[in-house]
mmCIF file of C-alpha atoms in Angstrom:
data_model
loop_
_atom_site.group_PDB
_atom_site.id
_atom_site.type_symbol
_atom_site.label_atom_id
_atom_site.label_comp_id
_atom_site.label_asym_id
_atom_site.label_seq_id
_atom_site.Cartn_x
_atom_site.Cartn_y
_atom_site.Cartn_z
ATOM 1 C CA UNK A 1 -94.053 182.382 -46.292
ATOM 2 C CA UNK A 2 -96.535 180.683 -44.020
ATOM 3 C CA UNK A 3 -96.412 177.541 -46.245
ATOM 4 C CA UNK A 4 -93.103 177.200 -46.115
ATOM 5 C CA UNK A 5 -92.475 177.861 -42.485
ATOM 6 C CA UNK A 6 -95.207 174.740 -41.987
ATOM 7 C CA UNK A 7 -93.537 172.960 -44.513
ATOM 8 C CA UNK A 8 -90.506 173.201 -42.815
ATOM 9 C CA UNK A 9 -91.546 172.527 -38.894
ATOM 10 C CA UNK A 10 -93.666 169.164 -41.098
ATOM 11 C CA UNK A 11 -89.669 168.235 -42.144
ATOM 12 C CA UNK A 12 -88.471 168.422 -39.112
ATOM 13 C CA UNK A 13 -90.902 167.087 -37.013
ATOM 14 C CA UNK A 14 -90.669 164.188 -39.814
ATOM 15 C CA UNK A 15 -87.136 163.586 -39.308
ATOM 16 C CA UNK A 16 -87.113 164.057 -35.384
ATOM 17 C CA UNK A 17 -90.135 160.953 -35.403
ATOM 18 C CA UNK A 18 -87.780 158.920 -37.551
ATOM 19 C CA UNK A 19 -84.279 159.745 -35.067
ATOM 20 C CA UNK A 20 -86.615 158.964 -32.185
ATOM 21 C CA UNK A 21 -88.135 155.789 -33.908
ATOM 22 C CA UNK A 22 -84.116 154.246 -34.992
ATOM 23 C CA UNK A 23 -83.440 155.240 -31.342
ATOM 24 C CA UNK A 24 -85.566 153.556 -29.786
ATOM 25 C CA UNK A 25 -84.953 150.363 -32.165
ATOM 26 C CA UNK A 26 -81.620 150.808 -31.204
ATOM 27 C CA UNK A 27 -82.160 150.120 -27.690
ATOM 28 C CA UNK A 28 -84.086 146.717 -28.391
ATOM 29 C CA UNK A 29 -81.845 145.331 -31.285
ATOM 30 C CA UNK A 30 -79.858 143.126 -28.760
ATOM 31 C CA UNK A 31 -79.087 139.937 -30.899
ATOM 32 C CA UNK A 32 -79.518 136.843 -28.517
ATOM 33 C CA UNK A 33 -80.697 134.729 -31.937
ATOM 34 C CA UNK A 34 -77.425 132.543 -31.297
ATOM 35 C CA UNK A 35 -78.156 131.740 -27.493
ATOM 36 C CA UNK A 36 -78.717 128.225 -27.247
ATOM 37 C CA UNK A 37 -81.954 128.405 -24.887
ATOM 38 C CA UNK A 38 -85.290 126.785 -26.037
ATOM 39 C CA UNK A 39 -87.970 127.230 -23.333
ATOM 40 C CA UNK A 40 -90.457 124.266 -23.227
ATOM 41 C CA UNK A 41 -93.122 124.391 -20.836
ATOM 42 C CA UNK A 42 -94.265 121.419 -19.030
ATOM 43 C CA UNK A 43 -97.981 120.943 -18.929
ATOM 44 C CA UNK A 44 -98.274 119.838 -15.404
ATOM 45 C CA UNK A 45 -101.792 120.943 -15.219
ATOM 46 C CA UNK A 46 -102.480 117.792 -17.801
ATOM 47 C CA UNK A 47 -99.851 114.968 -16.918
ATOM 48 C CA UNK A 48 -101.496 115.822 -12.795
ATOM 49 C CA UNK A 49 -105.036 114.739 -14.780
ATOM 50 C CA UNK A 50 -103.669 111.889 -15.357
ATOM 51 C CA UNK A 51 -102.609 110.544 -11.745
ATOM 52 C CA UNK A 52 -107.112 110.598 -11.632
ATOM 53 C CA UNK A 53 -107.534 108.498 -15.166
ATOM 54 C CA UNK A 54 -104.545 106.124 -14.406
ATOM 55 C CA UNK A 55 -103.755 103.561 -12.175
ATOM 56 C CA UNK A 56 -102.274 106.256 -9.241
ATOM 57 C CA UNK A 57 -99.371 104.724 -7.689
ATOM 58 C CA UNK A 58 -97.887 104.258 -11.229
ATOM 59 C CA UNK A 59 -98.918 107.647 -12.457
ATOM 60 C CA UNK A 60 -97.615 109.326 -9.188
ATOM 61 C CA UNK A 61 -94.378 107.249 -9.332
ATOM 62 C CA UNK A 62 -93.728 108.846 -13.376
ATOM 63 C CA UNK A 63 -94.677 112.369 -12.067
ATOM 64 C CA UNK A 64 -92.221 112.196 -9.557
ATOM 65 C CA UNK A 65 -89.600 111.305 -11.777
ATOM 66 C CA UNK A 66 -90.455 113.773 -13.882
ATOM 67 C CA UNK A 67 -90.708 117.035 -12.046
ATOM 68 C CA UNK A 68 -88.994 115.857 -8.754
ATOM 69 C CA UNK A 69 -89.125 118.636 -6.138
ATOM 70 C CA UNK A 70 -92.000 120.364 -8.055
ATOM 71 C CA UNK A 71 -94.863 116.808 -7.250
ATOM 72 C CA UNK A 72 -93.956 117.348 -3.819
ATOM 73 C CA UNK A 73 -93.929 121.093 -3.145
ATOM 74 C CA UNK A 74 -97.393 120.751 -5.333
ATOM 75 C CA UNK A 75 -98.675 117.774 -3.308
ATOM 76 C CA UNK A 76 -97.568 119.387 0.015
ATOM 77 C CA UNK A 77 -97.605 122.706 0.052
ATOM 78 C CA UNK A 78 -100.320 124.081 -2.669
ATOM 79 C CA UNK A 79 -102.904 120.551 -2.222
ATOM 80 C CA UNK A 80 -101.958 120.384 1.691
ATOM 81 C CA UNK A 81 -102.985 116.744 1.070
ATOM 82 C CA UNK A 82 -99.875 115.428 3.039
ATOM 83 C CA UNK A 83 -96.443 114.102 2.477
ATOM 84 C CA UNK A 84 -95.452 111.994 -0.369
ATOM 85 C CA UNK A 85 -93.663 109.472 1.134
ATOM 86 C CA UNK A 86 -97.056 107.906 2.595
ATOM 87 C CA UNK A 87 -99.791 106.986 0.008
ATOM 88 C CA UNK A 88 -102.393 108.381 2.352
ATOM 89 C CA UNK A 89 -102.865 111.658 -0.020
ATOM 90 C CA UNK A 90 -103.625 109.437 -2.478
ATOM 91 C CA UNK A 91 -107.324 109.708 -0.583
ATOM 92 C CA UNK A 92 -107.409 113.691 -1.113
ATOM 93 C CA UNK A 93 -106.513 113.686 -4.309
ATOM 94 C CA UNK A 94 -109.299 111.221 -5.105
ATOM 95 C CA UNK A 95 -111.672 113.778 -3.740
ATOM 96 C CA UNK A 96 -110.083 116.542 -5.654
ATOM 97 C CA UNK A 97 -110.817 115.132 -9.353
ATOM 98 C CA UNK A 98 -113.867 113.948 -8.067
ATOM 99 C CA UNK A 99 -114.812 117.304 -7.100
ATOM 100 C CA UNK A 100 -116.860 119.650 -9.857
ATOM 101 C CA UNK A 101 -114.614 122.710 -9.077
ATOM 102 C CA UNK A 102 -111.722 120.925 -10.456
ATOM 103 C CA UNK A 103 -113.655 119.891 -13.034
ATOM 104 C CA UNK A 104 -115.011 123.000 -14.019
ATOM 105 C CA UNK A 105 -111.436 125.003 -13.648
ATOM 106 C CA UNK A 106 -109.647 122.235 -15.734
ATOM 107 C CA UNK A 107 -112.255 122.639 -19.023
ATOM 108 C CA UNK A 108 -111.937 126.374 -18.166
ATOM 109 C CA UNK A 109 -107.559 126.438 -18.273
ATOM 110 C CA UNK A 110 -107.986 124.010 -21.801
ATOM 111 C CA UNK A 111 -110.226 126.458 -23.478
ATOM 112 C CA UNK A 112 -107.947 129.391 -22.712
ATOM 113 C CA UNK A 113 -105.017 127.182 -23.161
ATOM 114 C CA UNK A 114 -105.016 124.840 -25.698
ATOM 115 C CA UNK A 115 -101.227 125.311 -26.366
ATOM 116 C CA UNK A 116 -98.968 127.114 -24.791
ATOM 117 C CA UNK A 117 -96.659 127.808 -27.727
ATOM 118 C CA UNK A 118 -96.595 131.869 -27.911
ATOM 119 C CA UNK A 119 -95.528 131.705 -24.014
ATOM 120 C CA UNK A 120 -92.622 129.317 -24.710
ATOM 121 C CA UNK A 121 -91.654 131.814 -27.231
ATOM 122 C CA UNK A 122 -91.768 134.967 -25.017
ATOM 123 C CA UNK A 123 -89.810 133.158 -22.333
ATOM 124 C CA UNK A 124 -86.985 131.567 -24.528
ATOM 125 C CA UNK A 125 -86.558 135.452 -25.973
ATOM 126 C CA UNK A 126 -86.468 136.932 -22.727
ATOM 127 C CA UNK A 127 -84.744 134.078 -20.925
ATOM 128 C CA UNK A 128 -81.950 134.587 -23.863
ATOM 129 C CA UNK A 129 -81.875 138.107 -22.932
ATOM 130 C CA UNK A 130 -80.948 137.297 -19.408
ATOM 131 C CA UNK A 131 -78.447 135.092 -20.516
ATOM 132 C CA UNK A 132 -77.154 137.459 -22.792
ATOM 133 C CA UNK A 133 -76.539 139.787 -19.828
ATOM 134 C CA UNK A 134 -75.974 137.617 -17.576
ATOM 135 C CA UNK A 135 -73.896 134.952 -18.470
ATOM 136 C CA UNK A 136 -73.581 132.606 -15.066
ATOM 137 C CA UNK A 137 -77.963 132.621 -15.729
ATOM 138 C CA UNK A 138 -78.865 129.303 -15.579
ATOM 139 C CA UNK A 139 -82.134 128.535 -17.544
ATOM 140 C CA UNK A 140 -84.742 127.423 -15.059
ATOM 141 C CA UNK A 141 -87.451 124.555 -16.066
ATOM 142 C CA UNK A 142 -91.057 126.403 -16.543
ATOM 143 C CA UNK A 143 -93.986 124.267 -15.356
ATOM 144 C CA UNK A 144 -97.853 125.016 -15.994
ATOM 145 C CA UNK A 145 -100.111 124.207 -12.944
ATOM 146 C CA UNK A 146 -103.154 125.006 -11.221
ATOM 147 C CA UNK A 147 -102.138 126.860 -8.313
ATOM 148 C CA UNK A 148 -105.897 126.778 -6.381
ATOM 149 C CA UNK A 149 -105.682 130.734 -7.023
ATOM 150 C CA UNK A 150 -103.132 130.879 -4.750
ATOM 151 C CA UNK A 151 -99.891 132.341 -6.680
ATOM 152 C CA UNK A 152 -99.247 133.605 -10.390
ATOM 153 C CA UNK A 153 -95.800 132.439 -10.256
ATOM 154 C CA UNK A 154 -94.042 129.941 -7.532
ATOM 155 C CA UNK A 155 -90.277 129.826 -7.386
ATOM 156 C CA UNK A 156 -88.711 126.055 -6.213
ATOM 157 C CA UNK A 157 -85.327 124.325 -7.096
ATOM 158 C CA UNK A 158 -84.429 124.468 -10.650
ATOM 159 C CA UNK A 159 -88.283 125.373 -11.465
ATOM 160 C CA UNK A 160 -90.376 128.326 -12.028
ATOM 161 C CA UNK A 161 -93.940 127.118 -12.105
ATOM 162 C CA UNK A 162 -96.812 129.307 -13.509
ATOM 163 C CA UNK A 163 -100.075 129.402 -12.375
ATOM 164 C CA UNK A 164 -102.620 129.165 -15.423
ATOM 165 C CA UNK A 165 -105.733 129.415 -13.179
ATOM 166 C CA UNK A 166 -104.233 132.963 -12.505
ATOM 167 C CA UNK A 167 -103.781 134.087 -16.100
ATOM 168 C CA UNK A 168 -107.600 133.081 -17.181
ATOM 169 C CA UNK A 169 -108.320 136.850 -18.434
ATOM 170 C CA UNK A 170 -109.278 139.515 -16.431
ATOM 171 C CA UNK A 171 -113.726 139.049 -17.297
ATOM 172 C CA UNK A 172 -112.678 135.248 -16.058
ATOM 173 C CA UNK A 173 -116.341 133.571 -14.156
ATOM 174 C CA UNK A 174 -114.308 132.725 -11.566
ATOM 175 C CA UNK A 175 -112.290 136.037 -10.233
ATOM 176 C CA UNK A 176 -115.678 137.618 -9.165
ATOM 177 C CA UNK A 177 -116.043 134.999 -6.681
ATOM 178 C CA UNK A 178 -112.203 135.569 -4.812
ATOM 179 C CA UNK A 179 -113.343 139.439 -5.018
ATOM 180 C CA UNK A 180 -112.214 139.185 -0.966
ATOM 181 C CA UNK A 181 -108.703 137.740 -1.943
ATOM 182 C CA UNK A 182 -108.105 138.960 -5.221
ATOM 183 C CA UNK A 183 -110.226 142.796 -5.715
ATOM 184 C CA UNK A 184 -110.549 143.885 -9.808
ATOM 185 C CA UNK A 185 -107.061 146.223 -9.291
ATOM 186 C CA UNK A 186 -105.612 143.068 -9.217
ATOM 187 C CA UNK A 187 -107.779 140.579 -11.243
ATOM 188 C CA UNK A 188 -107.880 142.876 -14.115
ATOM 189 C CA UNK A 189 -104.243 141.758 -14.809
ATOM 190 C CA UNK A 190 -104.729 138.274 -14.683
ATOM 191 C CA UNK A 191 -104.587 138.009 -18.404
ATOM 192 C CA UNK A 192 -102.365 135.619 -20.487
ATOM 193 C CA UNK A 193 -99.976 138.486 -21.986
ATOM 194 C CA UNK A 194 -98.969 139.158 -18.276
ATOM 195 C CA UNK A 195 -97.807 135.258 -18.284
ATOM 196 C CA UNK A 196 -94.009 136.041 -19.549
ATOM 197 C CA UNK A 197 -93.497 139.443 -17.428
ATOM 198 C CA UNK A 198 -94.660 137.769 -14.371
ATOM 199 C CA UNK A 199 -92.260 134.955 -14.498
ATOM 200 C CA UNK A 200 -89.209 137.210 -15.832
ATOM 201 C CA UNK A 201 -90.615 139.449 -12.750
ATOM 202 C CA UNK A 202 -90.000 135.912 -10.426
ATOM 203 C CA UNK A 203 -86.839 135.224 -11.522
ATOM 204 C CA UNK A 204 -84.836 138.250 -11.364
ATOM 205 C CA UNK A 205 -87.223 139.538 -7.424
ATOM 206 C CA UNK A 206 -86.795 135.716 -6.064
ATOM 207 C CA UNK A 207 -84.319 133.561 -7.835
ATOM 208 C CA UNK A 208 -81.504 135.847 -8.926
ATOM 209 C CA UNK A 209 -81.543 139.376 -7.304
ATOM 210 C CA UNK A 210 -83.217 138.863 -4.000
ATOM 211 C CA UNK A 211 -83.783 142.187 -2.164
ATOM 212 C CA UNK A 212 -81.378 142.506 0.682
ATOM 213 C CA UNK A 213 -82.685 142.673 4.005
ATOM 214 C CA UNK A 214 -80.416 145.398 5.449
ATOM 215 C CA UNK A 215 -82.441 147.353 2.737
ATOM 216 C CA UNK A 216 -84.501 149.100 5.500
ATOM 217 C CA UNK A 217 -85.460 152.842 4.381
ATOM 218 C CA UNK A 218 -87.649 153.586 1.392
ATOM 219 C CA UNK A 219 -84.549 155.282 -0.788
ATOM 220 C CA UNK A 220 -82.774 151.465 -0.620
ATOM 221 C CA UNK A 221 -86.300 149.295 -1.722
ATOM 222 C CA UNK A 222 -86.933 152.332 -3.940
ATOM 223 C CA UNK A 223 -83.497 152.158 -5.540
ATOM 224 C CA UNK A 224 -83.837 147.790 -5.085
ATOM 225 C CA UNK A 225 -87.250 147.799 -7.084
ATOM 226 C CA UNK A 226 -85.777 150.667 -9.711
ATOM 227 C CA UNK A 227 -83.164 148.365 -10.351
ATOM 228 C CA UNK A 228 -85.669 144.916 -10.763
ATOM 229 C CA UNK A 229 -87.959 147.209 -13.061
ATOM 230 C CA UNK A 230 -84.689 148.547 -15.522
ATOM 231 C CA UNK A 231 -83.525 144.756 -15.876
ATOM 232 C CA UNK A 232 -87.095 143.994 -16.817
ATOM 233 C CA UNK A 233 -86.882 147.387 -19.454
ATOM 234 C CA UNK A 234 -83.746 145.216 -21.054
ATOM 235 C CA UNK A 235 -85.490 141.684 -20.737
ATOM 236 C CA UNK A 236 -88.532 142.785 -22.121
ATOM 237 C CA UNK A 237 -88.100 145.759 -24.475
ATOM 238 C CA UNK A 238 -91.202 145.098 -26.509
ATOM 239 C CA UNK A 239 -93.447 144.855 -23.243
ATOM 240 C CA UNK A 240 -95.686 148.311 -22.285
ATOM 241 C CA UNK A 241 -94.422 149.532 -18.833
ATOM 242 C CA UNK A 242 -98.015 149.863 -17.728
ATOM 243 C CA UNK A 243 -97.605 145.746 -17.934
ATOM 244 C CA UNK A 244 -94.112 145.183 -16.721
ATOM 245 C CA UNK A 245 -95.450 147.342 -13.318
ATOM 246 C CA UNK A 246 -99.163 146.761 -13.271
ATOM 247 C CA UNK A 247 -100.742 149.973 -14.041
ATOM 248 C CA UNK A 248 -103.565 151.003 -16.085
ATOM 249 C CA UNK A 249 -102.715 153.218 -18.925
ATOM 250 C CA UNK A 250 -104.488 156.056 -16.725
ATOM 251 C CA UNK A 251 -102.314 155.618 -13.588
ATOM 252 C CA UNK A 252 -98.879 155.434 -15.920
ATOM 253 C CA UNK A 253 -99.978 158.920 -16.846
ATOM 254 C CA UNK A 254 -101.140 160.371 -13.838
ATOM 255 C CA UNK A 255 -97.325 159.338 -12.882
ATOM 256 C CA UNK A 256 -96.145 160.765 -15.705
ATOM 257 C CA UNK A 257 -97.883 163.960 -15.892
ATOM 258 C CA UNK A 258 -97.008 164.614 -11.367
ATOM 259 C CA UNK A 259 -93.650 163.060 -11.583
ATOM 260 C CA UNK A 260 -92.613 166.752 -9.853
ATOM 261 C CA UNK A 261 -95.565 166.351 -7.357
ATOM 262 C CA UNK A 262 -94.615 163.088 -5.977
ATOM 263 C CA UNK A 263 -91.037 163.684 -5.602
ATOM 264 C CA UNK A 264 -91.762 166.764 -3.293
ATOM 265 C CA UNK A 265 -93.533 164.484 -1.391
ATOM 266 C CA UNK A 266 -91.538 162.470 -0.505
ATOM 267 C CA UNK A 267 -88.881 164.881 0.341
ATOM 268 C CA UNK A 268 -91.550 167.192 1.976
ATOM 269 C CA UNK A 269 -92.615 164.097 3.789
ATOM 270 C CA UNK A 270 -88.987 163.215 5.233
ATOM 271 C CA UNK A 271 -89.954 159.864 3.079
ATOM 272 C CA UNK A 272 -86.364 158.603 1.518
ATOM 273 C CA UNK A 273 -84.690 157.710 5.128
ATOM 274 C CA UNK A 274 -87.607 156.376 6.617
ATOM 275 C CA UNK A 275 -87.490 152.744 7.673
ATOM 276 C CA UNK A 276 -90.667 152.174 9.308
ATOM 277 C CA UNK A 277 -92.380 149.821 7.015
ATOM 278 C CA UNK A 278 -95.610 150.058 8.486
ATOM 279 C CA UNK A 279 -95.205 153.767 7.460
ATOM 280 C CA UNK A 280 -93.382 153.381 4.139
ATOM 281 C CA UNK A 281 -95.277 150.395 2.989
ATOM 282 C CA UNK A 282 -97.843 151.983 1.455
ATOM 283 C CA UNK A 283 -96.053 153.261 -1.157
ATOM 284 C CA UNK A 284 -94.496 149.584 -2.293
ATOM 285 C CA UNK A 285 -97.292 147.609 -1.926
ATOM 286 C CA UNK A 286 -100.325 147.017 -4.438
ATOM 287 C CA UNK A 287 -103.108 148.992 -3.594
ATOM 288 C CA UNK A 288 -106.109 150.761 -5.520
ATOM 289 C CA UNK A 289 -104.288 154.239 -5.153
ATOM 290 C CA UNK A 290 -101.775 155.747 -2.931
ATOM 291 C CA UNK A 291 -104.067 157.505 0.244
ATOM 292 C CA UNK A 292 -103.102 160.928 0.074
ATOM 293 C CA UNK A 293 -101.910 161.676 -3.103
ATOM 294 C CA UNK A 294 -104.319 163.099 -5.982
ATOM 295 C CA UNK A 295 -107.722 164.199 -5.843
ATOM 296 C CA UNK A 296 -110.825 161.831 -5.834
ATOM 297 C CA UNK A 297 -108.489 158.739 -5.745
ATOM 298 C CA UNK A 298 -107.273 158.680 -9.313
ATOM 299 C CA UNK A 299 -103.590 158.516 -8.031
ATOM 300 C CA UNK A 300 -101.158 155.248 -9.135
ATOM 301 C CA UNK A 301 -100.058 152.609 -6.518
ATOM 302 C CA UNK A 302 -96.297 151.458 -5.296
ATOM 303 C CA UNK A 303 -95.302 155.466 -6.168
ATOM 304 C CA UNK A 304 -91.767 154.094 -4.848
ATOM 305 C CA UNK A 305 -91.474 151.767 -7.171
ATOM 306 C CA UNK A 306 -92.376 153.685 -10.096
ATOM 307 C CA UNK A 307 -90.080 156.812 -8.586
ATOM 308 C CA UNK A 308 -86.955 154.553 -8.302
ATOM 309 C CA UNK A 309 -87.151 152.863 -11.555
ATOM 310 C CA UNK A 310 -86.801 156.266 -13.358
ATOM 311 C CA UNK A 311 -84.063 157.712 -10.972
ATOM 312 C CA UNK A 312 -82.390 154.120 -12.002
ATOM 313 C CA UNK A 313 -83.696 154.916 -16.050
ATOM 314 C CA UNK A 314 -82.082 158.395 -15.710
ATOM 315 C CA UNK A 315 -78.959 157.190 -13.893
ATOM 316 C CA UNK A 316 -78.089 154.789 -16.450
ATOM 317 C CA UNK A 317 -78.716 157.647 -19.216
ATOM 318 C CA UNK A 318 -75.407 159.537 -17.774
ATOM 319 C CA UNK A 319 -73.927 156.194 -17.024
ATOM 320 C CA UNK A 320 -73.711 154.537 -20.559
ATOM 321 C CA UNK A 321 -70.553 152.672 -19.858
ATOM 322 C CA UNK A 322 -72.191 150.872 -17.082
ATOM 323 C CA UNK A 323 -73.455 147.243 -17.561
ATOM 324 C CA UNK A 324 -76.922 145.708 -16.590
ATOM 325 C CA UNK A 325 -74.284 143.723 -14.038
ATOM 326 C CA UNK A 326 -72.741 146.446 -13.020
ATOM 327 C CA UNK A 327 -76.153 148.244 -12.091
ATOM 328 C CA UNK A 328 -77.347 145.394 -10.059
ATOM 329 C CA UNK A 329 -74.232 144.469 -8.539
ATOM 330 C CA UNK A 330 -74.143 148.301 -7.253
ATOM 331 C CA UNK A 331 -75.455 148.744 -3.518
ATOM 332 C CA UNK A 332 -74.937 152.280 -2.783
ATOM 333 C CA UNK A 333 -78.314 153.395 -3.627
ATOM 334 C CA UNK A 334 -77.599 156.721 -2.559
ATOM 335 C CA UNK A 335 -74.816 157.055 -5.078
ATOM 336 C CA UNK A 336 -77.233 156.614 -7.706
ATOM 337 C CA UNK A 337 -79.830 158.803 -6.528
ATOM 338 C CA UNK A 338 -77.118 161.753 -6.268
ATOM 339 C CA UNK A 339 -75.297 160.781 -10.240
ATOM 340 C CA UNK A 340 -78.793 159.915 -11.418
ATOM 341 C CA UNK A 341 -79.381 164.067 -10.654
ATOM 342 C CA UNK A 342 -83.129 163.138 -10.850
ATOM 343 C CA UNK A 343 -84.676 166.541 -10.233
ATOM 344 C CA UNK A 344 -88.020 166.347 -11.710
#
């Protein structure tokens, strides 16, 4: 009798892995095969080389043509080295590719990336997945620079531009350096599979969904950054969420496991109508931990962020007829905080 009861709870447990499993696949078979977008990325990063092996003005004059309002946001807002209507910053960037820092970065960005081909991959899939739910999406050009460590991902007219000296890996020589500006909660995630969720993250926060700025009280960025986060679930169903928010498997957890806990607090707290940012912010922003929650520091950052994208998860669940549109088009966040019935 004991054998078969086993037997039996084996069976189902069998079958309930194998519903959960076509589930799941369910959710991700979204066909966008037929969606005419092919995402090449220009390697900026080498054809800006050039401008110090070439004759300059000619190289400078092709590089213009070629990426238009990208040379001169790079030229005058990430070099500094003046405008490019005058020749002068021809002088700086003279220095710069005479300098052993550029030197040094450039051999270290070839080595990690010698092609770029699994990127342009990732993007044309997910950029077909925005298209695929968002028809009026207009592809954007993807560039490859070197941003001086200044940005993962810039946003600029037609262009998204990706920073490759920010994606070296996270044991990268050069990180310990910028501890100051860039501490290991954030360096540890400068790797090359966060490339393609970074950029999709760009597009939807900067170029297509900006937040609104009557969006003052932490329910509205909550709801705002639930919303970003589910769009990302649909663009990039094969990404972890640890990687699509930025946690380590440990914090996802700890989230996972005091879901309850950090709901009371914010409604113990008087949190969800509060728009003082310097109050709220801290629960938003990127941090180590969030100060007063958990023992010993071991609790997960931007708590708001990861609170609103499953009250927008769990709204969506009861609101199947509803369309990724639909969802971001919606403004009233606190009509999806009361259908979403999130009670954890």
């Amino acid at each position: 009798m004991i054998y078969t009861c086993n037997k039996a709870k084996q069976i189902y447990l069998f079958f309930s892995i194998m519903l959960l499993f076509c589930a799941c696949g369910d959710s991700k078979k979204v066909d966008v095969s037929n969606i005419d977008i092919n995402v090449s990325i220009s390697r900026f990063d080498r054809d800006f080389n050039a401008l110090g092996t070439k004759p300059m003005p000619q190289q400078a004059a092709l590089l213009q043509q070629k990426y238009g309002s990208f040379y001169r946001d790079y030229v005058e807002r990430v070099l500094q080295a003046g405008s490019t209507t005058d020749t002068a910053y021809f002088g700086t960037l003279k220095q710069v590719f005479a300098g052993k820092a550029y030197q040094d970065l450039k051999h270290e960005v070839d080595s990690v990336y010698p092609t770029l081909d699994l990127q342009e991959a990732e993007l044309t899939d997910a950029f077909r997945r925005v298209k695929y739910y968002f028809p009026a999406f207009k592809p954007m050009k993807v560039y490859a620079y070197f941003s001086g460590f200044q940005a993962q991902t810039s946003i600029g007219d037609g262009y998204v531009a990706v920073g490759l000296d920010m994606f070296l890996g996270a044991n990268s020589k050069f990180y310990p350096a910028l501890v100051q500006q860039y501490p290991h909660y954030l360096s540890r995630r400068f790797t090359p599979d966060n490339i393609t969720p970074r950029v999709v993250e760009a597009v939807l926060r900067e170029d297509m969904f900006p937040e609104n700025d009557a969006d003052k009280n932490l329910l509205a960025r909550m709801i705002y950054n639930g919303k970003i986060m589910y769009a990302m679930d649909k663009v990039l169903p094969e990404v972890p969420d640890s990687t699509k928010i930025g946690y380590t498997g440990k914090q996802l957890q700890w989230c996972n496991t005091f879901k309850g806990d950090i709901w009371a607090y914010f409604l113990d707290e008087n949190l969800l109508y509060n728009a003082d940012y310097l109050q709220i912010q801290k629960y938003l922003t990127e941090a180590p931990f969030t100060p007063g929650l958990g023992e010993q520091n071991e609790s997960a950052p931007k708590l708001a962020v990861w609170t609103g994208w499953q009250i927008v998860r769990q709204y969506m669940d009861k609101h199947t007829d509803l369309s990724l549109q639909q969802l971001m088009a919606e403004r009233d966040a606190q009509k999806i905080l009361n259908e979403s019935k999130y009670r954890p």
